Amino acid sequence: MDENGGDQMASLKDLLEYNEEAVADQGKWSSTASNYEDELETSPPQRVQAILGSQEDEQHAPHRLFCQLAEICVAEGEAAEWKDAARWFRFEEDVEDGGERWSKPYVATLSLPSLLQLRSLISSGTVLLDIGASGMEEIADAILCQQGHSSGLDEEALARVREVLLLQHQHRISKERKSCLCLRIASCAQAELRLLKRIPSGAEACSLLVGELGALQQPLLAFVRLAQAVLLPGLTEVPIPTRFLFVLLGPAGRAQQYHEVGRAMATLMMDEVFQAVAYKGKKPGDLVAGLEEFLERVKVLPAGQWDPSIRIKPPEKVPPQEKRKVPGAVEGSAASSEPARHAGPELECTGRLCGGFIQDVKRKAPWFWSDFRDAFSLQCLASVLFLYCACMSPVITFGGLLGEATEGYLQVDVC
């Protein structure tokens, strides 16, 4: 190993020795989620509703999220780098045609094993909440500090993980920008502007990094929530501040498995309820509770009765999720199954003879004369004349044609 590599290993060793007091001083940092089992006495929906019902502060107020999933790519003769695999504005969009274009948005269909594995990994993985990092190096060091104490990784493996976390990110837009052609640079700027227009004002980013790493013998998972959203150059396709970072690295031979777990996590982060839990959760067990609540709402498509290659088109309107947030408002309960009462006063029973008719006259009386007066306005007269001509023209035309065709034997039949 060269001199720089030795210095990096030494710095990691010093970082691990220093970390115990640093983590304790942070207060809001969390290690692993394995100590939440004593909270299982209440159901996941109740725990989630308790989390969302806690006092809200500006720091933990939920924002709209933009999620981007990147995977490690090692091309022959080139250095390893992170490449985009999918993104979520509201629904999933995948990279297609070798990274040349993005697919149309579609509703993500997740495998049940990927959700269950994600639950297991979060339960035993590293969860860091509200850390005060301002750059990717600080985030990587925080992850390695916790991993060094909880997973028992050696210094060489930790150094390799840090190297991978700090790899360059290759986006389709940035790839085209490197070209010397001015037209391509201009088209990249336009594409970036179009992407920014799709992202609501004040939105924050969630970056998901997954891939294989030969130096690891078992999967390494880390979920990081920053105390404040920070702009990390080059991490996402568009320059918006990052609030969440999800890392999943593991032994070789399971790339597709890691990809599916990453998709599951990104889909969870776009879920309105889980997203609020991710912002307001105070301990790792809160994330597990949010995931379990999501699992209780999942509908499983039976194998062999649908085509997995068919992408589900996004609905025009997403149903509200308020029933999942409010205690006692359980979907399908007797209270929610009652038919809605008529809200309009004109449909309420007055209990008097012709009471509804009298109230209707009283409501319409102020506009009675205006209904006739407005009919003589220039706009109304023009509309009436246009409709008269539009309706009478075909009647006159076809009447004349039918008169010629019948040699004048055309009249109105009176019974």
C-alpha positions as semicolon CSV with decimal commas, in nm:
position;residue;x (nm);y (nm);z (nm)
1;M;0,000;0,000;0,000
2;D;0,131;0,347;-0,088
3;E;0,201;0,628;0,153
4;N;-0,136;0,798;0,088
5;G;-0,315;0,472;0,157
6;G;-0,127;0,435;0,487
7;D;-0,221;0,788;0,590
8;Q;-0,584;0,717;0,509
9;M;-0,580;0,399;0,720
10;A;-0,422;0,588;1,010
11;S;-0,682;0,862;0,991
12;L;-0,961;0,602;0,998
13;K;-0,806;0,442;1,306
14;D;-0,787;0,777;1,484
15;L;-1,144;0,849;1,378
16;L;-1,271;0,526;1,531
17;E;-1,090;0,590;1,859
18;Y;-1,230;0,941;1,878
19;N;-1,585;0,854;1,782
20;E;-1,723;0,721;2,111
21;E;-1,724;1,061;2,281
22;A;-1,822;1,242;1,962
23;V;-2,131;1,028;1,912
24;A;-2,231;1,068;2,275
25;D;-2,195;1,445;2,251
26;Q;-2,418;1,464;1,943
27;G;-2,714;1,337;2,140
28;K;-2,934;1,293;1,833
29;W;-2,706;1,042;1,666
30;S;-2,837;0,686;1,670
31;S;-2,639;0,367;1,636
32;T;-2,833;0,060;1,532
33;A;-3,203;-0,008;1,532
34;S;-3,182;-0,340;1,712
35;N;-3,291;-0,191;2,045
36;Y;-3,646;-0,109;1,944
37;E;-3,800;-0,449;2,010
38;D;-3,950;-0,337;2,341
39;E;-4,186;-0,105;2,150
40;L;-4,375;-0,383;1,975
41;E;-4,660;-0,384;2,226
42;T;-4,851;-0,128;2,018
43;S;-4,949;-0,182;1,655
44;P;-4,748;-0,011;1,377
45;P;-5,034;0,227;1,279
46;Q;-5,065;0,341;1,641
47;R;-4,691;0,401;1,669
48;V;-4,687;0,594;1,342
49;Q;-4,983;0,807;1,448
50;A;-4,807;0,882;1,776
51;I;-4,494;0,990;1,586
52;L;-4,688;1,214;1,351
53;G;-4,891;1,355;1,638
54;S;-4,584;1,479;1,823
55;Q;-4,512;1,848;1,843
56;E;-4,380;1,971;1,510
57;D;-4,088;2,207;1,473
58;E;-3,958;2,383;1,166
59;Q;-3,649;2,164;1,143
60;H;-3,850;1,843;1,112
61;A;-4,135;1,972;0,898
62;P;-4,179;1,739;0,597
63;H;-4,079;1,871;0,253
64;R;-4,144;1,741;-0,095
65;L;-3,868;1,499;-0,192
66;F;-3,676;1,417;-0,506
67;C;-3,519;1,071;-0,486
68;Q;-3,238;0,940;-0,703
69;L;-3,099;0,585;-0,702
70;A;-2,738;0,534;-0,812
71;E;-2,541;0,212;-0,853
72;I;-2,168;0,139;-0,869
73;C;-2,051;0,094;-1,227
74;V;-1,708;-0,046;-1,314
75;A;-1,636;-0,027;-1,687
76;E;-1,334;-0,200;-1,840
77;G;-1,037;0,035;-1,849
78;E;-1,220;0,307;-1,654
79;A;-1,241;0,406;-1,289
80;A;-1,542;0,302;-1,084
81;E;-1,818;0,560;-1,050
82;W;-2,178;0,600;-0,945
83;K;-2,432;0,598;-1,227
84;D;-2,802;0,684;-1,213
85;A;-3,041;0,388;-1,220
86;A;-3,377;0,544;-1,131
87;R;-3,537;0,861;-0,998
88;W;-3,862;0,963;-0,833
89;F;-4,037;1,298;-0,868
90;R;-4,361;1,140;-0,753
91;F;-4,351;0,811;-0,940
92;E;-4,060;0,598;-1,057
93;E;-3,863;0,667;-1,374
94;D;-3,590;0,424;-1,487
95;V;-3,282;0,471;-1,702
96;E;-3,330;0,310;-2,043
97;D;-3,130;0,250;-2,361
98;G;-2,798;0,229;-2,184
99;G;-2,846;0,553;-1,995
100;E;-2,950;0,761;-2,296
101;R;-3,300;0,846;-2,176
102;W;-3,547;0,821;-1,888
103;S;-3,862;0,615;-1,898
104;K;-4,209;0,755;-1,849
105;P;-4,329;0,770;-1,486
106;Y;-4,504;0,460;-1,357
107;V;-4,633;0,317;-1,030
108;A;-4,356;0,109;-0,876
109;T;-4,431;-0,259;-0,819
110;L;-4,212;-0,396;-0,541
111;S;-4,130;-0,753;-0,449
112;L;-4,235;-0,855;-0,101
113;P;-3,891;-1,007;-0,021
114;S;-3,724;-0,671;-0,093
115;L;-3,949;-0,496;0,160
116;L;-3,891;-0,766;0,421
117;Q;-3,517;-0,755;0,364
118;L;-3,521;-0,377;0,391
119;R;-3,697;-0,408;0,727
120;S;-3,435;-0,653;0,848
121;L;-3,147;-0,435;0,728
122;I;-3,284;-0,119;0,890
123;S;-3,343;-0,308;1,215
124;S;-2,979;-0,412;1,232
125;G;-2,814;-0,137;1,030
126;T;-2,680;0,209;1,105
127;V;-2,927;0,493;1,144
128;L;-2,790;0,845;1,197
129;L;-3,046;1,115;1,270
130;D;-2,989;1,490;1,260
131;I;-2,613;1,486;1,210
132;G;-2,449;1,821;1,148
133;A;-2,249;1,735;0,836
134;S;-2,175;1,986;0,560
135;G;-2,006;1,761;0,303
136;M;-1,989;1,408;0,172
137;E;-1,659;1,346;0,351
138;E;-1,814;1,421;0,690
139;I;-2,112;1,199;0,614
140;A;-1,886;0,912;0,509
141;D;-1,676;0,950;0,825
142;A;-1,988;0,946;1,042
143;I;-2,107;0,624;0,877
144;L;-1,766;0,460;0,913
145;C;-1,740;0,562;1,278
146;Q;-2,061;0,385;1,364
147;Q;-1,988;0,085;1,141
148;G;-1,646;0,041;1,298
149;H;-1,801;-0,002;1,642
150;S;-2,114;-0,199;1,551
151;S;-2,015;-0,430;1,265
152;G;-1,653;-0,510;1,348
153;L;-1,517;-0,425;1,001
154;D;-1,141;-0,408;0,973
155;E;-0,960;-0,091;0,876
156;E;-0,897;-0,203;0,520
157;A;-1,268;-0,268;0,458
158;L;-1,360;0,065;0,615
159;A;-1,109;0,243;0,395
160;R;-1,254;0,077;0,087
161;V;-1,609;0,173;0,189
162;R;-1,501;0,534;0,235
163;E;-1,335;0,533;-0,105
164;V;-1,652;0,402;-0,269
165;L;-1,877;0,655;-0,095
166;L;-1,662;0,939;-0,228
167;L;-1,658;0,815;-0,588
168;Q;-1,762;1,054;-0,862
169;H;-2,127;1,055;-0,973
170;Q;-2,196;1,030;-1,344
171;H;-2,529;1,176;-1,458
172;R;-2,663;1,175;-1,811
173;I;-2,670;1,554;-1,818
174;S;-2,316;1,590;-1,684
175;K;-2,193;1,329;-1,933
176;E;-2,325;1,529;-2,226
177;R;-2,193;1,854;-2,077
178;K;-1,836;1,723;-2,107
179;S;-1,869;1,728;-2,483
180;C;-1,702;2,020;-2,660
181;L;-2,005;2,089;-2,878
182;C;-2,179;2,412;-2,780
183;L;-2,516;2,278;-2,895
184;R;-2,493;1,988;-2,651
185;I;-2,400;2,219;-2,366
186;A;-2,701;2,436;-2,444
187;S;-2,932;2,133;-2,463
188;C;-2,799;2,012;-2,126
189;A;-2,878;2,348;-1,968
190;Q;-3,230;2,331;-2,109
191;A;-3,274;1,975;-1,983
192;E;-3,157;2,075;-1,635
193;L;-3,398;2,368;-1,637
194;R;-3,687;2,139;-1,732
195;L;-3,598;1,907;-1,444
196;L;-3,589;2,194;-1,197
197;K;-3,935;2,302;-1,312
198;R;-4,069;1,957;-1,222
199;I;-3,938;1,987;-0,867
200;P;-4,154;2,197;-0,631
201;S;-4,001;2,499;-0,463
202;G;-3,841;2,413;-0,130
203;A;-3,802;2,044;-0,215
204;E;-3,513;1,841;-0,075
205;A;-3,324;1,541;-0,211
206;C;-3,287;1,183;-0,096
207;S;-2,988;1,003;-0,249
208;L;-2,974;0,625;-0,252
209;L;-2,642;0,451;-0,319
210;V;-2,644;0,074;-0,367
211;G;-2,399;-0,173;-0,514
212;E;-2,153;-0,457;-0,472
213;L;-1,825;-0,427;-0,284
214;G;-1,588;-0,721;-0,273
215;A;-1,425;-0,606;0,052
216;L;-1,746;-0,678;0,245
217;Q;-1,854;-1,017;0,377
218;Q;-2,204;-0,904;0,474
219;P;-2,436;-0,620;0,368
220;L;-2,369;-0,274;0,508
221;L;-2,667;-0,040;0,543
222;A;-2,674;0,320;0,659
223;F;-2,962;0,566;0,673
224;V;-2,863;0,927;0,732
225;R;-3,083;1,227;0,804
226;L;-2,900;1,557;0,810
227;A;-2,994;1,822;1,063
228;Q;-3,026;2,070;0,775
229;A;-3,046;2,008;0,403
230;V;-2,704;2,061;0,244
231;L;-2,613;2,111;-0,119
232;L;-2,371;1,830;-0,208
233;P;-2,225;1,908;-0,553
234;G;-2,262;1,630;-0,807
235;L;-2,460;1,396;-0,582
236;T;-2,795;1,443;-0,756
237;E;-2,887;1,512;-1,115
238;V;-3,015;1,859;-1,029
239;P;-2,858;2,101;-0,776
240;I;-3,100;2,083;-0,484
241;P;-3,005;2,040;-0,115
242;T;-2,982;1,684;0,017
243;R;-3,154;1,586;0,343
244;F;-3,143;1,205;0,335
245;L;-2,879;0,953;0,230
246;F;-2,934;0,578;0,205
247;V;-2,636;0,346;0,152
248;L;-2,649;-0,028;0,086
249;L;-2,326;-0,207;-0,001
250;G;-2,270;-0,581;0,010
251;P;-2,079;-0,881;-0,122
252;A;-2,058;-0,947;-0,495
253;G;-2,321;-1,154;-0,674
254;R;-2,631;-0,979;-0,538
255;A;-2,651;-0,665;-0,751
256;Q;-3,015;-0,717;-0,851
257;Q;-3,111;-0,783;-0,491
258;Y;-2,951;-0,458;-0,377
259;H;-3,121;-0,276;-0,665
260;E;-3,464;-0,399;-0,556
261;V;-3,401;-0,301;-0,194
262;G;-3,295;0,046;-0,312
263;R;-3,616;0,078;-0,517
264;A;-3,818;-0,028;-0,214
265;M;-3,652;0,239;0,002
266;A;-3,704;0,512;-0,259
267;T;-4,071;0,416;-0,297
268;L;-4,109;0,433;0,080
269;M;-3,955;0,780;0,087
270;M;-4,212;0,897;-0,168
271;D;-4,496;0,762;0,047
272;E;-4,661;1,054;0,225
273;V;-4,688;0,883;0,563
274;F;-4,344;0,719;0,572
275;Q;-4,188;1,042;0,448
276;A;-4,337;1,226;0,746
277;V;-4,202;0,954;0,977
278;A;-3,856;0,990;0,821
279;Y;-3,862;1,363;0,896
280;K;-4,013;1,345;1,246
281;G;-3,874;1,016;1,377
282;K;-3,653;1,046;1,684
283;K;-3,505;0,696;1,698
284;P;-3,428;0,411;1,455
285;G;-3,732;0,213;1,571
286;D;-3,957;0,486;1,430
287;L;-3,837;0,404;1,078
288;V;-3,914;0,036;1,133
289;A;-4,261;0,129;1,260
290;G;-4,320;0,338;0,949
291;L;-4,210;0,050;0,727
292;E;-4,436;-0,195;0,909
293;E;-4,730;0,042;0,878
294;F;-4,659;0,062;0,504
295;L;-4,650;-0,319;0,484
296;E;-4,994;-0,337;0,643
297;R;-5,128;-0,123;0,356
298;V;-4,958;-0,322;0,080
299;K;-5,177;-0,519;-0,161
300;V;-5,004;-0,826;-0,306
301;L;-5,059;-0,918;-0,672
302;P;-5,084;-1,298;-0,707
303;A;-4,804;-1,461;-0,904
304;G;-4,902;-1,596;-1,243
305;Q;-5,205;-1,368;-1,277
306;W;-5,033;-1,053;-1,401
307;D;-4,743;-0,956;-1,625
308;P;-4,456;-0,798;-1,426
309;S;-4,323;-0,635;-1,744
310;I;-4,635;-0,419;-1,772
311;R;-4,591;-0,083;-1,605
312;I;-4,886;0,063;-1,418
313;K;-4,983;0,410;-1,535
314;P;-4,991;0,672;-1,256
315;P;-5,340;0,778;-1,145
316;E;-5,462;1,124;-1,234
317;K;-5,532;1,193;-0,867
318;V;-5,369;1,022;-0,570
319;P;-5,616;0,946;-0,287
320;P;-5,555;1,137;0,038
321;Q;-5,370;0,957;0,317
322;E;-5,521;1,141;0,614
323;K;-5,686;0,822;0,745
324;R;-5,341;0,676;0,803
325;K;-5,229;0,978;1,006
326;V;-5,523;1,039;1,242
327;P;-5,570;0,809;1,545
328;G;-5,892;0,609;1,528
329;A;-5,960;0,685;1,162
330;V;-5,896;0,331;1,039
331;E;-5,996;0,258;0,684
332;G;-6,293;0,025;0,661
333;S;-6,420;0,095;1,015
334;A;-6,784;0,146;1,096
335;A;-6,735;0,519;1,143
336;S;-6,574;0,563;0,802
337;S;-6,828;0,339;0,627
338;E;-7,125;0,562;0,719
339;P;-7,271;0,745;0,418
340;A;-7,183;1,111;0,400
341;R;-7,460;1,349;0,501
342;H;-7,584;1,621;0,268
343;A;-7,377;1,928;0,340
344;G;-7,573;2,183;0,135
345;P;-7,846;2,376;0,322
346;E;-8,075;2,351;0,018
347;L;-8,089;1,974;0,068
348;E;-8,164;1,978;0,440
349;C;-8,512;1,892;0,558
350;T;-8,683;2,196;0,718
351;G;-8,985;2,013;0,862
352;R;-9,226;2,275;0,721
353;L;-9,460;2,262;0,426
354;C;-9,275;2,387;0,115
355;G;-8,991;2,498;0,347
356;G;-8,723;2,399;0,099
357;F;-8,900;2,583;-0,185
358;I;-8,931;2,900;0,023
359;Q;-8,563;2,891;0,118
360;D;-8,467;2,837;-0,245
361;V;-8,670;3,144;-0,352
362;K;-8,504;3,351;-0,080
363;R;-8,157;3,244;-0,194
364;K;-8,230;3,322;-0,561
365;A;-8,420;3,650;-0,503
366;P;-8,110;3,879;-0,499
367;W;-8,012;3,762;-0,848
368;F;-8,361;3,739;-1,002
369;W;-8,351;4,062;-1,204
370;S;-7,987;4,020;-1,302
371;D;-8,073;3,689;-1,470
372;F;-8,287;3,884;-1,721
373;R;-8,077;4,201;-1,736
374;D;-7,752;4,012;-1,811
375;A;-7,921;3,838;-2,104
376;F;-7,916;4,167;-2,297
377;S;-7,544;4,221;-2,260
378;L;-7,337;4,235;-2,580
379;Q;-7,160;3,906;-2,503
380;C;-7,485;3,719;-2,446
381;L;-7,650;3,865;-2,760
382;A;-7,348;3,768;-2,970
383;S;-7,359;3,413;-2,833
384;V;-7,732;3,384;-2,902
385;L;-7,689;3,505;-3,260
386;F;-7,400;3,268;-3,321
387;L;-7,590;2,966;-3,186
388;Y;-7,900;3,063;-3,388
389;C;-7,702;3,073;-3,711
390;A;-7,510;2,756;-3,625
391;C;-7,834;2,565;-3,560
392;M;-8,042;2,706;-3,847
393;S;-7,783;2,680;-4,123
394;P;-7,780;2,298;-4,148
395;V;-8,161;2,288;-4,116
396;I;-8,206;2,523;-4,412
397;T;-7,934;2,353;-4,618
398;F;-8,053;1,996;-4,571
399;G;-8,417;2,105;-4,600
400;G;-8,348;2,244;-4,946
401;L;-8,158;1,930;-5,051
402;L;-8,437;1,704;-4,930
403;G;-8,694;1,920;-5,112
404;E;-8,507;1,871;-5,440
405;A;-8,462;1,500;-5,378
406;T;-8,836;1,450;-5,314
407;E;-8,945;1,692;-5,592
408;G;-9,120;1,911;-5,343
409;Y;-9,309;1,630;-5,169
410;L;-9,196;1,740;-4,827
411;Q;-9,423;1,862;-4,554
412;V;-9,487;1,843;-4,184
413;D;-9,685;1,538;-4,088
414;V;-9,965;1,635;-3,853
415;C;-10,127;1,351;-3,664
